Amino acid sequence: MSAEAKTMRRLEPAAIKGVMSREVANFRTYWKGTTFSSVLEPIVYLLAFGLGLGATLVDEVAGIPYIEFVGTGMVATAVIFSSALPSMFGTFVKHRFQNTYEAILAAPVDIEELVSAEMLWIAIRSGFYGCFPLLVTIGFGLDPAPGMLLVPLFCFVTALGFAGFGVAMAATVAKIDQFNYVTALFITPLFLVAGTFFPIDGLPEGFQIVAQANPLHQLVELVRGGAFGFEPVDIARFAFLVAFAFAMWRVAVSRMAKRLID
Amino acid sequence: MAAIELRGVVKRFGSITAVDGLDLEVPEGICLGLLGPNGAGKSTTMRLLTGQALPDAGELRALGHKLPEDSKAARAKMGVVPQLDNLDVDVTVEDNLAVYARLYRVKDVGGAVDRALDLARLRDRRRDAVDQLSGGMRRRLLLARGLVHEPRLVLLDEPTVGLDPQIRTELWTLIGELKSRGTTILMSTHYIEEAERLADEVAVMTKGKIIARGHPAKLIDEHAGEQTAEVYGPPERLVEVRAGAEAQGLMVRPAGPAVAIVGSERAGNGGIPSEAVIRAATLEDVFVLLTGEEAE
Ligand SMILES: Nc1ncnc2c1ncn2[C@@H]1O[C@H](COP(=O)(O)OP(=O)(O)OP(=O)(O)O)[C@@H](O)[C@H]1O
Ligand SMILES: [Mg+2]
């Protein structure tokens, strides 16, 4: 009886670990390509923006050399592109093309565990890949600082939210090409108005308010805090990211439940 | 306690009633063949049993657990082999099995993987990616994955649909082994031969209901009688034969290019055309008579 009572709990670690182990097994077959592009991309961006733009047009932003400004900001770029997109496409493909979820849900795994595991795995990966731009920027001359040790955590929490967003979108669209709308309406604007390439406070006031609601902007600020010194407001920023992750988690679970259970 | 108990189960999708007041009891230790044409509601019944569809009415129990409330505990002891191959194709054979051993909370994952590899006869291919396997190997692996935790009850949803005959026979052998170990099996199929070979009992399902149930021989006896007379000929001739037989109150069904007069032993003298080929009645006769659909 006790064994049965145990299998009926919510959010069982064994179920979550099981689902994640499937992701890990798959990841082992494609990690080289993903890792290669995660390292190369920030280098290319830094060369183009940092050196190109930095040498000709802008020298410094808010007292920070432009290359370091962009490099720290690119952490957010790495996070959204390693969380929202893989989550969106991965979930859709597993659900609609591979019938993976049907098999997983036939095992003693419920939707909440399935979604949590998928989000956690993506967030762990993003926590890791998010650090690459920072490491590359250090290679370009940024001074290491102890606050940078918190960057993986910031990336992890932000990626959790965007992974949840991706799952929710995958459970909402009818066809895979509708992701074009999601990308154009959400991902590209979020990525551009995060304060990665130019400071938000140069924007008209309306945009500034919208930018404050952009989790990526909060992440960018936190990463710069880690590199150049935190401010008290950073606690609020972090709390905002935690709330974003939590809200997206609940939305993702309920969207997937609608989709997967007839 | 029966392994599966369904009473008055209804499942609707909008205006379609996929399962329509289904009563189904599967005692422990038997293989029940759920035989029905396309759209009969077989897969929906399976999904209700795994908690992936919620009933609109009725009571469901699997291994004593009430569904859908207690579905997770039931699923832990149940194995499911899907109609469609959903293996992870880039991943190795053994990793595919290990993942599911973990999902089913097996304590000794390595041991369970070895057992499943033996069952699927894939021990020497364990480190190969699934996409390097032949179609038959993949199917054996899919079956073994559903059995990795040695479940007491196994749901097989059209386990051999669309497979070539050789692979089908291979799977039948594996399912036969599973049966001999005393595992309870609910197997949906629309292949008569599959049901005849593997099922201890057959339930004929159509339009969301079970309309006949029993041992194949009993069903044949009850619904078809002893003999069937098949008459081949041009369409006009078939129409004539059909009319003649029906006039005598005999049951007639289409049988591809022929008509089959079922229960021909009941015909009066000269009631069966002389060119008819007489054979023993089969489950196929029963199926076609009851469901009105041509069997495969
Ligand atoms: N998710 C769904 N949404 C809408 N209708 C559905 C859904 N699932 C099943 N149906 C309908 O319910 C009916 C029964 O379908 P089901 O898949 O259970 O049949 P089946 O006996 O498994 O058929 P087959 O032999 O073709 O697999 C069909 O009319 C089908 O179109
Ligand atoms: Mg089906």
Coordinates of C-alpha atoms and ligand atoms in Angstrom, one line a residue:
Chain A
M1 CA 0.0 0.0 0.0
S2 CA 2.8 2.4 0.9
A3 CA 4.4 1.8 -2.5
E4 CA 1.2 2.7 -4.2
A5 CA 0.6 5.8 -2.1
K6 CA 4.1 6.9 -3.2
T7 CA 3.5 6.5 -6.9
M8 CA 0.5 8.8 -6.6
R9 CA 2.3 11.8 -5.2
R10 CA 2.7 15.0 -7.3
L11 CA 6.0 16.0 -8.8
E12 CA 7.9 12.8 -8.0
P13 CA 11.6 13.3 -8.4
A14 CA 11.8 9.8 -10.0
A15 CA 9.4 10.7 -12.7
I16 CA 11.2 14.0 -13.4
K17 CA 14.6 12.3 -13.5
G18 CA 13.3 9.7 -15.8
V19 CA 12.0 12.2 -18.3
M20 CA 15.2 14.2 -18.1
S21 CA 17.3 11.1 -18.6
R22 CA 15.5 10.7 -22.0
E23 CA 16.6 14.3 -22.9
V24 CA 20.1 13.6 -21.8
A25 CA 20.3 10.4 -23.9
N26 CA 19.2 12.4 -26.9
F27 CA 21.4 15.3 -26.1
R28 CA 24.5 13.0 -26.2
T29 CA 23.8 12.5 -29.9
Y30 CA 23.8 16.2 -30.8
W31 CA 25.7 18.1 -28.2
K32 CA 28.7 18.8 -30.4
G33 CA 26.8 20.9 -32.9
T34 CA 24.9 22.8 -30.3
T35 CA 28.0 23.6 -28.3
F36 CA 30.0 24.6 -31.3
S37 CA 27.4 27.2 -32.4
S38 CA 27.0 28.4 -28.8
V39 CA 30.7 29.2 -28.6
L40 CA 31.1 30.5 -32.1
E41 CA 28.0 32.7 -32.2
P42 CA 29.1 35.2 -29.4
I43 CA 32.5 35.4 -31.0
V44 CA 31.1 36.4 -34.3
Y45 CA 28.7 38.9 -32.7
L46 CA 31.4 40.4 -30.6
L47 CA 33.7 40.7 -33.6
A48 CA 31.0 42.3 -35.6
F49 CA 29.3 44.6 -33.1
G50 CA 32.0 45.0 -30.5
L51 CA 34.9 45.6 -32.8
G52 CA 33.0 46.9 -35.8
L53 CA 30.5 49.2 -34.2
G54 CA 32.8 49.8 -31.1
A55 CA 35.7 50.9 -33.2
T56 CA 33.8 53.2 -35.5
L57 CA 30.6 54.6 -33.9
V58 CA 30.3 53.9 -30.2
D59 CA 33.1 53.8 -27.8
E60 CA 31.5 53.4 -24.5
V61 CA 28.0 53.0 -23.0
A62 CA 27.4 54.1 -19.5
G63 CA 31.1 54.1 -18.9
I64 CA 31.5 50.5 -20.1
P65 CA 33.6 49.7 -23.2
Y66 CA 31.1 48.9 -26.0
I67 CA 32.5 45.4 -26.5
E68 CA 31.9 44.5 -22.8
F69 CA 28.5 46.1 -22.9
V70 CA 27.4 43.9 -25.9
G71 CA 29.3 40.8 -24.6
T72 CA 27.5 40.9 -21.2
G73 CA 24.2 41.6 -22.9
M74 CA 24.7 38.6 -25.3
V75 CA 24.2 36.3 -22.3
A76 CA 20.5 37.0 -22.7
T77 CA 20.6 36.3 -26.4
A78 CA 22.2 33.0 -25.7
V79 CA 19.6 32.2 -23.1
I80 CA 16.5 33.0 -25.2
F81 CA 17.8 31.1 -28.2
S82 CA 18.8 28.1 -26.2
S83 CA 15.5 28.0 -24.3
A84 CA 12.4 29.4 -26.1
L85 CA 13.3 28.0 -29.5
P86 CA 14.4 24.4 -28.5
S87 CA 11.5 24.2 -26.1
M88 CA 8.9 25.3 -28.7
F89 CA 10.2 23.1 -31.6
G90 CA 11.2 20.2 -29.4
T91 CA 7.9 20.0 -27.7
F92 CA 6.0 20.3 -30.9
V93 CA 8.0 17.6 -32.6
K94 CA 7.9 15.2 -29.7
H95 CA 4.2 15.7 -29.4
R96 CA 3.0 15.8 -32.9
F97 CA 5.6 14.0 -35.0
Q98 CA 7.2 11.5 -32.7
N99 CA 4.3 10.6 -30.3
T100 CA 6.9 10.6 -27.5
Y101 CA 4.6 12.1 -25.0
E102 CA 2.0 9.4 -25.5
A103 CA 4.6 6.8 -24.5
I104 CA 5.8 8.8 -21.5
L105 CA 2.3 9.4 -20.3
A106 CA 1.5 5.7 -20.5
A107 CA 4.1 5.3 -17.8
P108 CA 3.5 6.6 -14.2
V109 CA 4.3 10.1 -15.2
D110 CA 1.8 12.9 -15.2
I111 CA 1.7 16.1 -17.2
E112 CA 3.0 18.3 -14.5
E113 CA 6.0 16.1 -14.1
L114 CA 6.5 15.8 -17.8
V115 CA 6.4 19.6 -18.4
S116 CA 8.5 20.3 -15.3
A117 CA 11.2 17.9 -16.4
E118 CA 11.3 19.3 -19.9
M119 CA 11.6 22.9 -18.6
L120 CA 14.2 21.9 -16.0
W121 CA 16.4 20.2 -18.6
I122 CA 16.3 23.2 -21.0
A123 CA 17.0 25.6 -18.1
I124 CA 20.0 23.6 -17.0
R125 CA 21.4 23.6 -20.5
S126 CA 20.7 27.3 -20.9
G127 CA 22.3 28.0 -17.6
F128 CA 25.4 26.5 -19.0
Y129 CA 25.3 27.9 -22.6
G130 CA 24.4 31.4 -21.2
C131 CA 27.9 31.6 -19.7
F132 CA 29.6 31.2 -23.0
P133 CA 29.2 34.8 -24.2
L134 CA 30.5 36.0 -20.8
L135 CA 33.6 33.7 -21.1
V136 CA 34.2 34.9 -24.6
T137 CA 33.9 38.5 -23.5
I138 CA 36.4 37.8 -20.8
G139 CA 38.6 36.5 -23.6
F140 CA 38.1 39.9 -25.3
G141 CA 39.3 41.7 -22.1
L142 CA 36.5 41.9 -19.6
D143 CA 37.7 41.6 -16.0
P144 CA 36.4 38.6 -14.2
A145 CA 34.4 39.5 -11.1
P146 CA 32.9 37.3 -8.2
G147 CA 29.4 38.5 -9.1
M148 CA 29.7 36.6 -12.3
L149 CA 29.4 33.3 -10.4
L150 CA 25.7 34.1 -10.1
V151 CA 25.2 34.3 -13.9
P152 CA 24.4 30.6 -14.4
L153 CA 21.7 30.9 -11.8
F154 CA 20.2 34.1 -13.5
C155 CA 20.3 32.3 -16.8
F156 CA 18.7 29.2 -15.4
V157 CA 15.8 31.0 -13.9
T158 CA 15.2 33.1 -17.0
A159 CA 15.5 30.0 -19.2
L160 CA 12.9 28.2 -17.1
G161 CA 10.4 30.9 -17.9
F162 CA 11.2 30.9 -21.6
A163 CA 11.2 27.1 -21.7
G164 CA 7.7 27.2 -20.2
F165 CA 6.7 29.8 -22.8
G166 CA 8.0 27.5 -25.5
V167 CA 6.0 24.5 -24.2
A168 CA 2.9 26.6 -23.9
M169 CA 3.3 27.9 -27.5
A170 CA 3.9 24.4 -28.8
A171 CA 0.7 23.3 -27.1
T172 CA -1.2 26.2 -28.6
V173 CA -0.3 26.4 -32.3
A174 CA -2.1 24.1 -34.7
K175 CA 0.8 23.9 -37.2
I176 CA 4.5 24.2 -36.9
D177 CA 4.8 27.2 -39.3
Q178 CA 2.7 29.2 -36.9
F179 CA 5.9 29.5 -34.9
N180 CA 6.8 32.2 -37.4
Y181 CA 4.2 34.4 -35.7
V182 CA 5.5 33.5 -32.2
T183 CA 9.0 34.4 -33.3
A184 CA 8.1 37.7 -35.0
L185 CA 5.6 38.8 -32.3
F186 CA 7.5 37.8 -29.2
I187 CA 11.0 36.4 -29.5
T188 CA 12.6 38.9 -31.9
P189 CA 11.2 42.0 -30.1
L190 CA 12.1 40.6 -26.7
F191 CA 15.6 39.9 -28.0
L192 CA 16.1 43.3 -29.6
V193 CA 14.6 45.4 -26.8
A194 CA 16.5 43.7 -24.0
G195 CA 19.3 46.3 -23.7
T196 CA 21.8 44.0 -25.3
F197 CA 23.0 46.2 -28.2
F198 CA 21.9 49.6 -27.0
P199 CA 20.8 50.9 -23.6
I200 CA 17.0 50.9 -22.9
D201 CA 17.0 54.4 -21.3
G202 CA 17.6 55.9 -24.8
L203 CA 14.2 54.7 -25.9
P204 CA 10.9 56.7 -25.8
E205 CA 9.2 56.3 -22.4
G206 CA 6.5 53.9 -23.6
F207 CA 9.2 51.5 -24.8
Q208 CA 11.0 51.8 -21.6
I209 CA 8.1 50.6 -19.6
V210 CA 7.5 47.7 -22.0
A211 CA 11.2 46.9 -21.7
Q212 CA 11.0 46.7 -18.0
A213 CA 8.4 43.9 -18.4
N214 CA 10.9 42.0 -20.7
P215 CA 12.5 39.2 -18.7
L216 CA 15.5 39.4 -21.0
H217 CA 16.1 43.0 -20.1
Q218 CA 16.1 42.0 -16.4
L219 CA 18.5 39.3 -17.1
V220 CA 20.8 41.6 -19.0
E221 CA 20.8 44.0 -16.1
L222 CA 21.6 41.2 -13.6
V223 CA 24.5 40.0 -15.7
R224 CA 25.9 43.5 -16.0
G225 CA 25.4 43.7 -12.2
G226 CA 27.5 40.5 -11.8
A227 CA 30.2 42.0 -14.0
F228 CA 30.3 45.6 -12.9
G229 CA 28.6 45.6 -9.5
F230 CA 25.1 44.9 -8.2
E231 CA 22.5 47.5 -7.1
P232 CA 19.7 46.9 -4.6
V233 CA 17.1 46.9 -7.3
D234 CA 18.7 43.8 -8.7
I235 CA 16.9 41.8 -6.0
A236 CA 13.6 43.0 -7.5
R237 CA 14.8 42.0 -10.9
F238 CA 15.6 38.5 -9.7
A239 CA 12.3 38.2 -8.0
F240 CA 10.6 39.3 -11.3
L241 CA 12.4 36.5 -13.1
V242 CA 11.4 33.9 -10.5
A243 CA 7.8 35.1 -10.8
F244 CA 8.0 34.9 -14.6
A245 CA 9.3 31.3 -14.4
F246 CA 6.6 30.3 -12.0
A247 CA 3.8 31.8 -14.1
M248 CA 5.1 30.3 -17.3
W249 CA 5.4 26.9 -15.6
R250 CA 1.7 27.0 -14.6
V251 CA 0.6 28.1 -18.1
A252 CA 2.7 25.4 -19.7
V253 CA 1.2 22.7 -17.5
S254 CA -2.3 23.7 -18.1
R255 CA -1.9 24.2 -21.9
M256 CA -0.2 20.8 -22.2
A257 CA -3.0 19.1 -20.1
K258 CA -5.5 20.5 -22.5
R259 CA -3.6 19.3 -25.5
L260 CA -2.6 15.8 -24.3
I261 CA -5.6 14.6 -22.4
D262 CA -8.8 14.1 -24.4
Chain B
M1 CA -10.6 -9.2 -9.2
A2 CA -10.6 -8.7 -12.9
A3 CA -7.6 -7.0 -14.4
I4 CA -9.8 -4.6 -16.3
E5 CA -13.4 -3.7 -15.5
L6 CA -15.3 -1.2 -17.6
R7 CA -19.0 -0.5 -16.9
G8 CA -21.2 1.7 -19.1
V9 CA -18.2 3.7 -20.3
V10 CA -19.0 6.6 -22.7
K11 CA -16.5 8.8 -24.5
R12 CA -17.5 11.5 -26.9
F13 CA -15.5 13.7 -29.1
G14 CA -17.9 16.5 -30.1
S15 CA -20.7 14.8 -32.0
I16 CA -18.8 11.5 -32.3
T17 CA -19.5 8.9 -29.7
A18 CA -16.3 6.9 -29.8
V19 CA -17.1 4.6 -26.9
D20 CA -20.8 4.1 -26.3
G21 CA -21.7 2.4 -23.1
L22 CA -18.9 -0.1 -23.1
D23 CA -18.9 -3.0 -20.7
L24 CA -15.7 -5.0 -20.7
E25 CA -14.2 -7.3 -18.1
V26 CA -10.9 -8.9 -18.6
P27 CA -10.0 -11.6 -16.0
E28 CA -6.4 -11.9 -14.9
G29 CA -4.2 -14.2 -16.9
I30 CA -6.0 -14.2 -20.3
C31 CA -5.4 -12.6 -23.6
L32 CA -8.5 -10.8 -24.8
G33 CA -8.6 -9.8 -28.4
L34 CA -10.6 -6.7 -29.0
L35 CA -11.6 -7.1 -32.6
G36 CA -13.2 -4.3 -34.4
P37 CA -13.2 -2.4 -37.7
N38 CA -11.6 1.1 -38.2
G39 CA -13.2 3.7 -35.9
A40 CA -14.8 1.1 -33.6
G41 CA -13.3 2.8 -30.6
K42 CA -10.4 0.4 -29.8
S43 CA -7.7 3.0 -29.4
T44 CA -10.0 5.3 -27.5
T45 CA -10.6 2.4 -25.1
M46 CA -6.9 2.0 -24.7
R47 CA -6.4 5.7 -24.1
L48 CA -9.1 5.6 -21.4
L49 CA -7.2 2.9 -19.7
T50 CA -4.0 4.9 -19.6
G51 CA -5.7 8.1 -18.4
Q52 CA -5.0 9.9 -21.7
A53 CA -8.7 10.2 -22.3
L54 CA -11.3 11.0 -19.7
P55 CA -14.6 9.3 -19.8
D56 CA -17.9 11.2 -20.0
A57 CA -19.7 8.5 -18.1
G58 CA -19.2 5.1 -16.6
E59 CA -16.8 3.3 -14.3
L60 CA -13.3 2.1 -15.1
R61 CA -10.9 0.0 -13.1
A62 CA -7.5 -1.3 -14.0
L63 CA -5.8 -3.8 -11.7
G64 CA -8.2 -2.6 -9.0
H65 CA -7.4 1.0 -9.4
K66 CA -10.2 3.4 -10.1
L67 CA -9.6 5.5 -13.3
P68 CA -8.9 8.2 -14.0
E69 CA -8.3 9.2 -10.3
D70 CA -5.8 6.4 -9.6
S71 CA -4.5 6.1 -13.0
K72 CA -0.9 6.7 -12.1
A73 CA -0.7 3.8 -9.7
A74 CA -2.4 1.6 -12.4
R75 CA 0.0 2.8 -15.1
A76 CA 2.9 1.7 -12.9
K77 CA 1.9 -1.9 -13.2
M78 CA 0.7 -1.8 -16.8
G79 CA 2.7 -2.0 -20.0
V80 CA 1.6 -0.3 -23.1
V81 CA 2.7 -1.0 -26.6
P82 CA 1.5 1.7 -29.0
Q83 CA 0.1 1.4 -32.5
L84 CA 2.8 3.7 -33.9
D85 CA 6.5 3.3 -33.4
N86 CA 7.7 6.1 -31.0
L87 CA 11.2 5.0 -30.2
D88 CA 13.9 7.6 -29.9
V89 CA 15.7 6.9 -33.2
D90 CA 19.0 8.6 -32.6
V91 CA 19.5 7.0 -29.2
T92 CA 20.9 3.5 -28.6
V93 CA 18.8 0.5 -28.1
E94 CA 19.9 0.1 -24.5
D95 CA 19.3 3.8 -23.7
N96 CA 15.7 3.6 -25.1
L97 CA 15.1 0.7 -22.7
A98 CA 16.9 2.3 -19.7
V99 CA 14.8 5.5 -20.0
Y100 CA 11.6 3.6 -19.7
A101 CA 13.0 1.4 -16.9
R102 CA 13.5 4.6 -15.0
L103 CA 10.1 6.0 -15.9
Y104 CA 8.6 2.8 -14.5
R105 CA 10.8 3.1 -11.3
V106 CA 12.6 -0.2 -11.9
K107 CA 15.2 -0.5 -9.1
D108 CA 17.7 -2.6 -11.1
V109 CA 17.8 -0.7 -14.4
G110 CA 20.7 -2.6 -15.8
G111 CA 19.1 -5.9 -15.1
A112 CA 15.8 -4.8 -16.6
V113 CA 17.5 -3.6 -19.8
D114 CA 19.4 -7.0 -20.1
R115 CA 16.1 -8.9 -19.7
A116 CA 14.3 -6.7 -22.3
L117 CA 17.2 -7.1 -24.7
D118 CA 17.0 -10.9 -24.4
L119 CA 13.3 -10.7 -25.0
A120 CA 13.7 -8.6 -28.1
R121 CA 16.7 -10.7 -29.1
L122 CA 18.7 -7.6 -29.5
R123 CA 21.6 -8.2 -27.1
D124 CA 24.2 -7.8 -29.8
R125 CA 22.7 -4.6 -31.1
R126 CA 22.4 -2.9 -27.7
R127 CA 24.8 -0.1 -28.6
D128 CA 23.4 0.6 -32.0
A129 CA 21.2 3.6 -32.6
V130 CA 17.6 2.7 -33.3
D131 CA 17.7 4.0 -36.8
Q132 CA 20.2 1.4 -37.7
L133 CA 17.8 -1.4 -36.9
S134 CA 15.6 -3.2 -39.3
G135 CA 11.8 -2.7 -39.2
G136 CA 11.3 -6.0 -37.4
M137 CA 14.0 -5.3 -34.8
R138 CA 12.4 -1.9 -34.1
R139 CA 9.1 -3.5 -33.5
R140 CA 10.6 -6.1 -31.1
L141 CA 12.3 -3.3 -29.3
L142 CA 9.0 -1.3 -29.0
L143 CA 7.3 -4.4 -27.5
A144 CA 10.2 -5.0 -25.1
R145 CA 10.2 -1.4 -24.0
G146 CA 6.6 -1.8 -23.0
L147 CA 7.5 -4.8 -20.9
V148 CA 10.7 -3.5 -19.3
H149 CA 9.1 -3.4 -15.9
E150 CA 7.5 -6.8 -16.2
P151 CA 4.0 -5.5 -16.0
R152 CA 1.0 -7.7 -14.9
L153 CA -1.2 -6.3 -17.5
V154 CA -0.2 -5.3 -21.1
L155 CA -2.2 -3.2 -23.5
L156 CA -1.3 -3.9 -27.1
D157 CA -3.0 -1.5 -29.6
E158 CA -2.9 -3.1 -33.0
P159 CA 0.5 -4.4 -32.4
T160 CA 1.2 -5.5 -36.0
V161 CA -0.9 -3.1 -38.0
G162 CA 0.8 -2.3 -41.3
L163 CA 3.7 -4.7 -40.8
D164 CA 4.9 -7.2 -43.3
P165 CA 4.0 -10.8 -42.7
Q166 CA 7.4 -11.9 -41.5
I167 CA 7.6 -9.1 -38.9
R168 CA 4.0 -9.9 -37.8
T169 CA 4.9 -13.6 -37.3
E170 CA 8.0 -12.6 -35.2
L171 CA 5.8 -10.4 -33.0
W172 CA 3.2 -13.1 -32.6
T173 CA 5.9 -15.4 -31.3
L174 CA 6.9 -12.8 -28.7
I175 CA 3.3 -12.1 -27.7
G176 CA 2.8 -15.9 -27.4
E177 CA 5.8 -16.1 -25.0
L178 CA 4.3 -13.3 -22.9
K179 CA 1.0 -15.1 -22.7
S180 CA 2.6 -18.3 -21.6
R181 CA 4.1 -16.4 -18.6
G182 CA 0.6 -15.6 -17.4
T183 CA 0.6 -11.9 -18.2
T184 CA -2.9 -10.5 -18.8
I185 CA -3.2 -9.0 -22.3
L186 CA -5.7 -6.7 -23.9
M187 CA -4.9 -6.6 -27.6
S188 CA -6.8 -4.6 -30.1
T189 CA -6.6 -5.7 -33.7
H190 CA -8.5 -5.8 -36.9
Y191 CA -6.7 -8.8 -38.2
I192 CA -8.8 -11.9 -37.7
E193 CA -5.8 -14.2 -37.9
E194 CA -4.1 -12.3 -35.1
A195 CA -7.1 -12.7 -32.8
E196 CA -7.5 -16.4 -33.7
R197 CA -3.9 -17.2 -33.0
L198 CA -3.3 -15.3 -29.8
A199 CA -6.6 -14.6 -28.1
D200 CA -8.1 -16.9 -25.5
E201 CA -11.3 -14.9 -25.9
V202 CA -12.4 -12.4 -28.5
A203 CA -14.7 -9.4 -28.0
V204 CA -16.1 -8.0 -31.2
M205 CA -16.4 -4.2 -31.0
T206 CA -18.2 -1.9 -33.3
K207 CA -19.5 1.6 -32.9
G208 CA -18.2 1.9 -29.4
K209 CA -19.8 -1.3 -28.1
I210 CA -19.0 -4.9 -27.6
I211 CA -21.6 -6.9 -29.6
A212 CA -20.3 -10.4 -29.1
R213 CA -17.7 -12.0 -26.8
G214 CA -16.3 -15.5 -26.2
H215 CA -13.8 -18.1 -27.2
P216 CA -13.3 -18.0 -31.0
A217 CA -14.8 -21.5 -31.4
K218 CA -17.9 -20.6 -29.3
L219 CA -18.4 -17.4 -31.3
I220 CA -18.2 -19.3 -34.6
D221 CA -20.6 -21.9 -33.3
E222 CA -23.1 -19.3 -32.0
H223 CA -23.0 -16.8 -34.9
A224 CA -21.8 -18.7 -38.0
G225 CA -22.6 -22.4 -37.5
E226 CA -20.4 -25.1 -38.9
Q227 CA -19.9 -24.5 -42.6
T228 CA -19.6 -21.8 -45.0
A229 CA -20.2 -22.2 -48.8
E230 CA -18.3 -19.8 -51.0
V231 CA -19.5 -19.2 -54.5
Y232 CA -17.3 -17.5 -57.1
G233 CA -18.7 -16.1 -60.3
P234 CA -19.6 -13.0 -62.3
P235 CA -21.5 -10.4 -60.4
E236 CA -24.9 -11.3 -61.9
R237 CA -24.4 -14.9 -60.7
L238 CA -23.5 -13.7 -57.2
V239 CA -26.6 -11.6 -57.0
E240 CA -28.7 -14.6 -57.9
V241 CA -26.9 -16.9 -55.4
R242 CA -27.4 -14.3 -52.7
A243 CA -31.1 -14.0 -53.4
G244 CA -31.5 -17.7 -53.4
A245 CA -29.8 -18.2 -50.1
E246 CA -31.6 -15.4 -48.4
A247 CA -34.9 -16.7 -49.6
Q248 CA -34.1 -19.8 -47.5
G249 CA -33.3 -17.7 -44.5
L250 CA -29.5 -18.2 -44.7
M251 CA -27.0 -15.5 -43.8
V252 CA -24.9 -14.3 -46.7
R253 CA -21.9 -12.0 -46.7
P254 CA -19.6 -10.6 -49.3
A255 CA -16.2 -12.3 -49.4
G256 CA -14.0 -10.3 -51.9
P257 CA -14.8 -11.7 -55.3
A258 CA -17.2 -14.3 -53.9
V259 CA -20.3 -14.5 -51.7
A260 CA -20.2 -16.6 -48.6
I261 CA -23.3 -18.5 -47.4
V262 CA -22.7 -18.8 -43.7
G263 CA -24.2 -21.8 -41.9
S264 CA -24.7 -23.6 -45.2
E265 CA -25.2 -26.9 -43.3
R266 CA -28.7 -25.6 -42.5
A267 CA -29.6 -25.3 -46.2
G268 CA -32.2 -27.6 -47.6
N269 CA -31.5 -30.1 -50.3
G270 CA -30.2 -28.3 -53.4
G271 CA -30.2 -25.0 -51.5
I272 CA -26.4 -24.6 -52.1
P273 CA -25.3 -24.1 -55.7
S274 CA -23.3 -27.1 -56.9
E275 CA -20.3 -25.0 -57.8
A276 CA -19.9 -23.8 -54.2
V277 CA -16.7 -24.5 -52.2
I278 CA -17.6 -25.7 -48.8
R279 CA -15.2 -24.9 -45.9
A280 CA -15.4 -24.7 -42.1
A281 CA -16.9 -21.5 -40.7
T282 CA -14.3 -19.0 -39.4
L283 CA -14.1 -16.1 -37.1
E284 CA -13.9 -14.0 -40.2
D285 CA -17.4 -15.1 -41.1
V286 CA -18.6 -14.0 -37.6
F287 CA -16.8 -10.7 -37.8
V288 CA -18.2 -9.7 -41.2
L289 CA -21.7 -10.8 -40.3
L290 CA -21.7 -8.9 -37.0
T291 CA -19.9 -5.7 -38.1
G292 CA -21.0 -5.6 -41.7
E293 CA -17.4 -4.7 -42.6
E294 CA -15.1 -6.8 -44.8
A295 CA -12.2 -8.1 -42.7
E296 CA -8.6 -8.0 -43.5
Ligands
LIG1 N1 -8.9 12.9 -30.3 C1 -10.0 12.7 -31.0 N2 -10.8 13.7 -31.5 C2 -11.9 13.5 -32.2 N3 -12.3 12.3 -32.6 C3 -11.6 11.3 -32.2 C4 -10.4 11.4 -31.4 N4 -10.0 10.1 -31.1 C5 -10.8 9.3 -31.7 N5 -11.8 10.0 -32.4 C6 -12.9 9.3 -33.1 O1 -13.5 8.3 -32.3 C7 -13.8 7.2 -33.1 C8 -13.1 6.0 -32.6 O2 -11.7 6.1 -32.9 P1 -10.6 5.1 -32.4 O3 -9.3 5.6 -32.8 O4 -10.9 4.7 -31.0 O5 -11.0 3.8 -33.3 P2 -10.2 2.5 -33.5 O6 -11.1 1.3 -33.2 O7 -8.9 2.5 -32.8 O8 -9.9 2.5 -35.1 P3 -8.6 2.0 -35.9 O9 -8.7 0.6 -36.2 O10 -8.7 2.8 -37.2 O11 -7.3 2.4 -35.1 C9 -13.4 7.6 -34.6 O12 -14.6 8.0 -35.2 C10 -12.4 8.7 -34.4 O13 -12.5 9.5 -35.5
MG2 MG -6.8 2.4 -33.3

